[in-house]
Short mmCIF file of C-alpha atoms in Angstrom, two decimals:
data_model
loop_
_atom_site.label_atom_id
_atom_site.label_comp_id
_atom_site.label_asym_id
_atom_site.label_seq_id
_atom_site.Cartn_x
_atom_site.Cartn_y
_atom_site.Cartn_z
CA UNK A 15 0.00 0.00 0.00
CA UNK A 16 3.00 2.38 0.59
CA UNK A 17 3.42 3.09 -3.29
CA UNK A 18 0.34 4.62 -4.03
CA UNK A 19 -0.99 5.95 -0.19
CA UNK A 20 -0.69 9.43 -2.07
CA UNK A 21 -3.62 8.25 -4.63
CA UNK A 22 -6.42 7.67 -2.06
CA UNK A 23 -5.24 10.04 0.85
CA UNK A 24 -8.27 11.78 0.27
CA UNK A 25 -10.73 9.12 0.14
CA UNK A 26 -13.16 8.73 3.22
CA UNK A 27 -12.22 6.26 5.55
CA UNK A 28 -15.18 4.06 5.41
CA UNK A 29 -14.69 3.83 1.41
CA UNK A 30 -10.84 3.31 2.25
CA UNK A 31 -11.71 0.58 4.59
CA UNK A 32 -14.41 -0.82 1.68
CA UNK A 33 -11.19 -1.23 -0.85
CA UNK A 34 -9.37 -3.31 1.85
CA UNK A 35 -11.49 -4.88 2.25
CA UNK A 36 -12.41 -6.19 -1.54
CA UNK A 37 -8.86 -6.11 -2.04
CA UNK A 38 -8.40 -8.45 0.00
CA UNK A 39 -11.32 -10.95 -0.77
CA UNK A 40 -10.09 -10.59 -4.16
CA UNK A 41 -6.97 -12.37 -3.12
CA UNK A 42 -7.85 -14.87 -0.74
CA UNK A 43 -11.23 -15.53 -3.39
CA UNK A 44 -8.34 -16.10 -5.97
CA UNK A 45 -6.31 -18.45 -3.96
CA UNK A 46 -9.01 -20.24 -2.77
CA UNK A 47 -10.53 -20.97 -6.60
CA UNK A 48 -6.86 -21.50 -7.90
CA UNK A 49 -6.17 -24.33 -5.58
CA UNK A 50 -3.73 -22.62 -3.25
CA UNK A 51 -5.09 -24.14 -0.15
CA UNK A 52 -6.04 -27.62 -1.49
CA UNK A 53 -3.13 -28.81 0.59
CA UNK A 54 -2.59 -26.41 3.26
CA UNK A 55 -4.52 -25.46 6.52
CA UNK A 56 -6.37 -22.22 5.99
CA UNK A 57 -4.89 -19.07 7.91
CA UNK A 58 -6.36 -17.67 10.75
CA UNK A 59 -7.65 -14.39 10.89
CA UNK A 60 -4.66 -12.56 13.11
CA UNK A 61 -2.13 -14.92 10.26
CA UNK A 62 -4.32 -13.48 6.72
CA UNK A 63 -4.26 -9.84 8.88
CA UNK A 64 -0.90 -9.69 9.35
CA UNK A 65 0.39 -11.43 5.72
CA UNK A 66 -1.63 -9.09 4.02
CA UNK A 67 -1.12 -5.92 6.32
CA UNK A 68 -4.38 -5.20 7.15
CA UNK A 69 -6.83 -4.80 10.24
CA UNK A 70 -8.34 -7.95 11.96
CA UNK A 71 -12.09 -5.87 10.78
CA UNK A 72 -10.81 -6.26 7.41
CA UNK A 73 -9.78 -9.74 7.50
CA UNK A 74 -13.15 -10.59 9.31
CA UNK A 75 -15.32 -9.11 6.80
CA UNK A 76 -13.41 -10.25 4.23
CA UNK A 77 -13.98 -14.12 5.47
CA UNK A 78 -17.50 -13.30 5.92
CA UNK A 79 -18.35 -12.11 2.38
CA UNK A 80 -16.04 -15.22 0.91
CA UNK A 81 -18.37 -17.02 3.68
CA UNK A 82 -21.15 -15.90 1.97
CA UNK A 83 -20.05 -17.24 -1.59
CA UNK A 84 -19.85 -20.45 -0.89
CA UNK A 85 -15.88 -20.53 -0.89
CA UNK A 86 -15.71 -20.73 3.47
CA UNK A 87 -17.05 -22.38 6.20
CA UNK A 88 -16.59 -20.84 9.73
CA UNK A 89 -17.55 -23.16 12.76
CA UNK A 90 -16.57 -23.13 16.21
CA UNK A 91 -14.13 -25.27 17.48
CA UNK A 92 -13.02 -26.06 13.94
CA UNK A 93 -11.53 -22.40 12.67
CA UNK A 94 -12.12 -21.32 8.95
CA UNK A 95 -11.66 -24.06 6.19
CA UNK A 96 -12.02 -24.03 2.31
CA UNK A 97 -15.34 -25.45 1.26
CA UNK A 98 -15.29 -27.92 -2.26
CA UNK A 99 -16.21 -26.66 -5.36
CA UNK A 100 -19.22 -28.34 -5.40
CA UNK A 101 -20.35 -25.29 -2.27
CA UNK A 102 -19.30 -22.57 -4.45
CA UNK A 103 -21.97 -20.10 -5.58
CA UNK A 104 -21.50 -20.16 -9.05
CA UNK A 105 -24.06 -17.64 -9.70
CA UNK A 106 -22.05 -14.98 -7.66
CA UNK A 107 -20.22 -13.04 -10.52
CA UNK A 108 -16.62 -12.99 -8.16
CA UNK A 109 -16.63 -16.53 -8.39
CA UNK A 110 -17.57 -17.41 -11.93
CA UNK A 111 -14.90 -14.55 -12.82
CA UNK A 112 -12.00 -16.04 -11.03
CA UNK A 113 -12.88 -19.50 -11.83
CA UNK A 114 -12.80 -18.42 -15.58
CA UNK A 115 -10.01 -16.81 -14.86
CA UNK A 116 -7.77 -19.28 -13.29
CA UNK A 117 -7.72 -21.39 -16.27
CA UNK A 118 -9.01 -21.79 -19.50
CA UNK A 119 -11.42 -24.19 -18.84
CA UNK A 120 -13.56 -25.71 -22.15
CA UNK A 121 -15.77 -27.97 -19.93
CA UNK A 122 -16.85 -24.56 -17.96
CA UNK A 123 -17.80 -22.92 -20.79
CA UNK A 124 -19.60 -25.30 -22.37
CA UNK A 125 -21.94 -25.73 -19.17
CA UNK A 126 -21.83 -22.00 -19.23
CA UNK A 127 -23.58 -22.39 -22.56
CA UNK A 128 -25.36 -24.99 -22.02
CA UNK A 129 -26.75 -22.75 -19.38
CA UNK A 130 -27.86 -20.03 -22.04
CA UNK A 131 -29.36 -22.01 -24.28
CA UNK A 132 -31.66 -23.12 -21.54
CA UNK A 133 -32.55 -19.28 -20.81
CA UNK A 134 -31.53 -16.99 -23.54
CA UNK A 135 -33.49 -18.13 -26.25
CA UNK A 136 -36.40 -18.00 -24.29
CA UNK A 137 -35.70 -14.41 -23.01
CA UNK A 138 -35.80 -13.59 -26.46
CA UNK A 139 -39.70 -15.47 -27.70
CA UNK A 140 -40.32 -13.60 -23.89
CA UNK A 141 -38.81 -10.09 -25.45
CA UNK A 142 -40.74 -10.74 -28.54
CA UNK A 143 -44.64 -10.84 -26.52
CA UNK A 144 -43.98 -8.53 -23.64
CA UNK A 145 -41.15 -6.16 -24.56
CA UNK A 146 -41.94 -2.34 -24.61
CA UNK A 147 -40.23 0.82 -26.77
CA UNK A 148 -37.10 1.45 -24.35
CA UNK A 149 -36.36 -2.11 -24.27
CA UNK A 150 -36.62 -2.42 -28.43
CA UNK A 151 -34.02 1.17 -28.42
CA UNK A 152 -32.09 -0.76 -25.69
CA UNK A 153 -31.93 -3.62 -28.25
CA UNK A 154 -31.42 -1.44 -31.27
CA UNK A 155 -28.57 0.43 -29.04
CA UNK A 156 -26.70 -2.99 -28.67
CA UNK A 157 -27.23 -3.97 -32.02
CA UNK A 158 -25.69 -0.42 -33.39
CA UNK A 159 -22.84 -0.60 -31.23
CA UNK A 160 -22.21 -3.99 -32.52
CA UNK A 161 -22.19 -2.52 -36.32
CA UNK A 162 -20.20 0.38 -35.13
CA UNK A 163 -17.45 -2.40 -33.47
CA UNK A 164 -16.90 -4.24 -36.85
CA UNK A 165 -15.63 -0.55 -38.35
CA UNK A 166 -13.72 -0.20 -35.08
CA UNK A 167 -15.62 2.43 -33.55
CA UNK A 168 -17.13 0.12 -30.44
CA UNK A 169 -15.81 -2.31 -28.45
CA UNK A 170 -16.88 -5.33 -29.88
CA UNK A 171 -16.96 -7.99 -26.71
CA UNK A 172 -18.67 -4.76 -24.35
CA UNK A 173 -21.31 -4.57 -27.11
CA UNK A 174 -22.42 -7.88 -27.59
CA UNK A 175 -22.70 -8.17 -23.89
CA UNK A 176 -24.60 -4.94 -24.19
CA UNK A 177 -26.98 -6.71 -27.03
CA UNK A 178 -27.42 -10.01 -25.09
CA UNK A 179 -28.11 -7.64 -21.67
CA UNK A 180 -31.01 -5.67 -23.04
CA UNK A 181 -33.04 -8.85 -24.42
CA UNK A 182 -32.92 -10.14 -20.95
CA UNK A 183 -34.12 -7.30 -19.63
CA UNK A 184 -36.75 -6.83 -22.20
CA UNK A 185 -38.51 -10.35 -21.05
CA UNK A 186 -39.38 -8.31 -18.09
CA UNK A 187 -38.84 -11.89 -16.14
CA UNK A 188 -36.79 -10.60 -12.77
CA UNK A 189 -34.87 -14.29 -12.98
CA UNK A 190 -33.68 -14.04 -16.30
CA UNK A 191 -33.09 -9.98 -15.58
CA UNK A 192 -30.99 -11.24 -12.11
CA UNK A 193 -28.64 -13.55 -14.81
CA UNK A 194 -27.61 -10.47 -16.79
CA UNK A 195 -24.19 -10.22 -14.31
CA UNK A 196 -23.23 -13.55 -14.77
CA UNK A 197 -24.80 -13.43 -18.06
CA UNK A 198 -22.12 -10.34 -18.65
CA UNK A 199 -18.77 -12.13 -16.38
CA UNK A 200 -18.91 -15.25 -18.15
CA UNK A 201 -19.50 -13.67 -21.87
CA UNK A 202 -16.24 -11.92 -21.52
CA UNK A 203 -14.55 -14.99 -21.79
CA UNK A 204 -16.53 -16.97 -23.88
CA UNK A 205 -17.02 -14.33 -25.91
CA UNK A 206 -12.97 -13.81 -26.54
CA UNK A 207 -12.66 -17.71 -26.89
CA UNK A 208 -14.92 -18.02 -29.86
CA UNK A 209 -13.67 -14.98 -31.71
CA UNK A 210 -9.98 -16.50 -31.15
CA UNK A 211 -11.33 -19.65 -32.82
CA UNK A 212 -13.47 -17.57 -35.72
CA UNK A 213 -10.89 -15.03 -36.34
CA UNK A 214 -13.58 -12.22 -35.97
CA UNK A 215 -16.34 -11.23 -33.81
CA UNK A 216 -19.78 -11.78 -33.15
CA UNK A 217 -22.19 -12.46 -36.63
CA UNK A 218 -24.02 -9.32 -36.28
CA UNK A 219 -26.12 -10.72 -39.16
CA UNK A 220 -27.41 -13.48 -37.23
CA UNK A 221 -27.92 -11.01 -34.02
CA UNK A 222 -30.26 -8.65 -36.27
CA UNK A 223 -32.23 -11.31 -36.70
CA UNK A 224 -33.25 -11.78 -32.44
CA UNK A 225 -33.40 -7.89 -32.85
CA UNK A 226 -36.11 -8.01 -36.17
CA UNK A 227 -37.87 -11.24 -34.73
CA UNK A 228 -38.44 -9.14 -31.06
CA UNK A 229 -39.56 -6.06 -32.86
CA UNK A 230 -41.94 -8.22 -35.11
CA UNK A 231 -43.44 -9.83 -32.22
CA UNK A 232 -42.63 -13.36 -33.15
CA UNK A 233 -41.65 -14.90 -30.27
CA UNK A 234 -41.02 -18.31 -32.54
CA UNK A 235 -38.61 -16.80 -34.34
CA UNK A 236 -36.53 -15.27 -32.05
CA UNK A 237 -36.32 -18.21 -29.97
CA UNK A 238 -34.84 -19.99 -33.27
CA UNK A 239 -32.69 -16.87 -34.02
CA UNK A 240 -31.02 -17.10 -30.44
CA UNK A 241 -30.57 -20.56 -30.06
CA UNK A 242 -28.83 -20.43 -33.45
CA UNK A 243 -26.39 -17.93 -31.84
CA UNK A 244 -25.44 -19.62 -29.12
CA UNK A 245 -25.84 -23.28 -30.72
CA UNK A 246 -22.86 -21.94 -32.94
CA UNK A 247 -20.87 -21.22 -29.62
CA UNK A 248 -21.49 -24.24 -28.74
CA UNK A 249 -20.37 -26.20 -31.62
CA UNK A 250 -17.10 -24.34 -31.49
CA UNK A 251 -16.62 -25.35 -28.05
CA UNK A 252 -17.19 -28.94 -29.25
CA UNK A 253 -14.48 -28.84 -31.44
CA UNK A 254 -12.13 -27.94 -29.72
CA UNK A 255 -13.26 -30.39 -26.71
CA UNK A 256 -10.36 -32.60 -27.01
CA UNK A 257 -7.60 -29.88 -26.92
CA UNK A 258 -9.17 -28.95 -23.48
CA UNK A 259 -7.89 -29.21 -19.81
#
């Protein structure tokens, strides 16, 4: 922290004590997911304090929030230990991140897909029936900045998450709206394995056809036009199956 005290000197103390704090379950959340306590005890409190040279508050929240996740289990008489994978809340976006993040994993993004083609397809045929104007300009906004990225003026992952985002919204169904953050984490890096494998970005073609289907009220058709999408990510993910972990 010594390096760059001068850079939040002036930053209240409680949101100073909110950085440590995230800081810090950033890198225990990280070591935990990448197997750095698979054969180790977990620290104590005072030992994670005092390696990471912070406050005993900040370790404790810190353990409480990763408690939270899925990632810890606190119980008396038997300290803080790391909880299998099989605890984890994948659905938090912290975890999905730095599990996608530790590794390249094929078999986690195919579930990942797997996943979307259970949902997305039918947030679309949802979009298509129950959808209002600012969700069809949210939709038309996604799909622009997806044009707009294939002459280099967008980013093209950050719109296609935007495009995805704003048919999920538009089904006006508060589950599939709650999926749009791990909807978003997990697209970043699925999204930036299949344009590796394609060479280029997202078929905006094949997008502007979820986008016409939605605004034509054809809930049939956009269901098809999605599943298409994300059947293609799919089959890309197949093929390269055997090069995985």
């Amino acid at each position: 922290m010594t390096g760059s005290s001068h850079l939040i000197i002036d930053e209240p103390a409680a949101q100073l004590g909110r950085n440590l704090t995230y800081g810090l379950l950033d890198n225990i959340g990280r070591a935990i997911v990448t197997g750095q306590f698979e054969k180790a005890v977990f620290p104590t409190e005072a030992e994670l304090a005092k390696q990471h040279g912070v406050s005993r508050s900040v370790t404790r929240e810190a353990v409480k929030m990763l408690t939270a996740k899925g990632l810890l289990s606190a119980r008396p008489r038997q300290g803080t230990t790391v909880q299998p994978t099989s605890s984890w809340n994948l659905f938090d976006t912290d975890v999905l991140r730095w599990m996608l993040e530790r590794k390249l994993s094929i078999d986690l993004l195919r579930q990942f897909n797997e996943l979307r083609v259970a949902v997305e397809p039918e947030g679309a045929a949802l979009a298509a029936t129950v959808a209002g104007e600012d969700d069809l300009a949210r939709i038309d906004a996604g799909l622009e900045r997806m044009q707009a990225a294939e002459h280099g003026l967008d980013d093209p992952l950050e719109a296609d998450i935007a495009f995805h985002v704003a048919i999920l919204r538009a089904s006006k169904n508060p589950f599939y709206i709650q999926l749009r953050d791990v909807v978003s984490t997990a697209l970043r890096t699925s999204i930036r394995f299949t344009n590796r494998i394609k060479g280029r970005s997202a078929d905006v073609a094949e997008h502007a056809k979820v986008r016409d289907a939605i605004a034509a009220r054809d809930p049939d058709a956009a269901r098809i036009a999605m599943r298409r999408i994300i059947g293609d990510v799919l089959g890309l993910i197949e093929d390269r199956q055997p090069a995985g972990e």
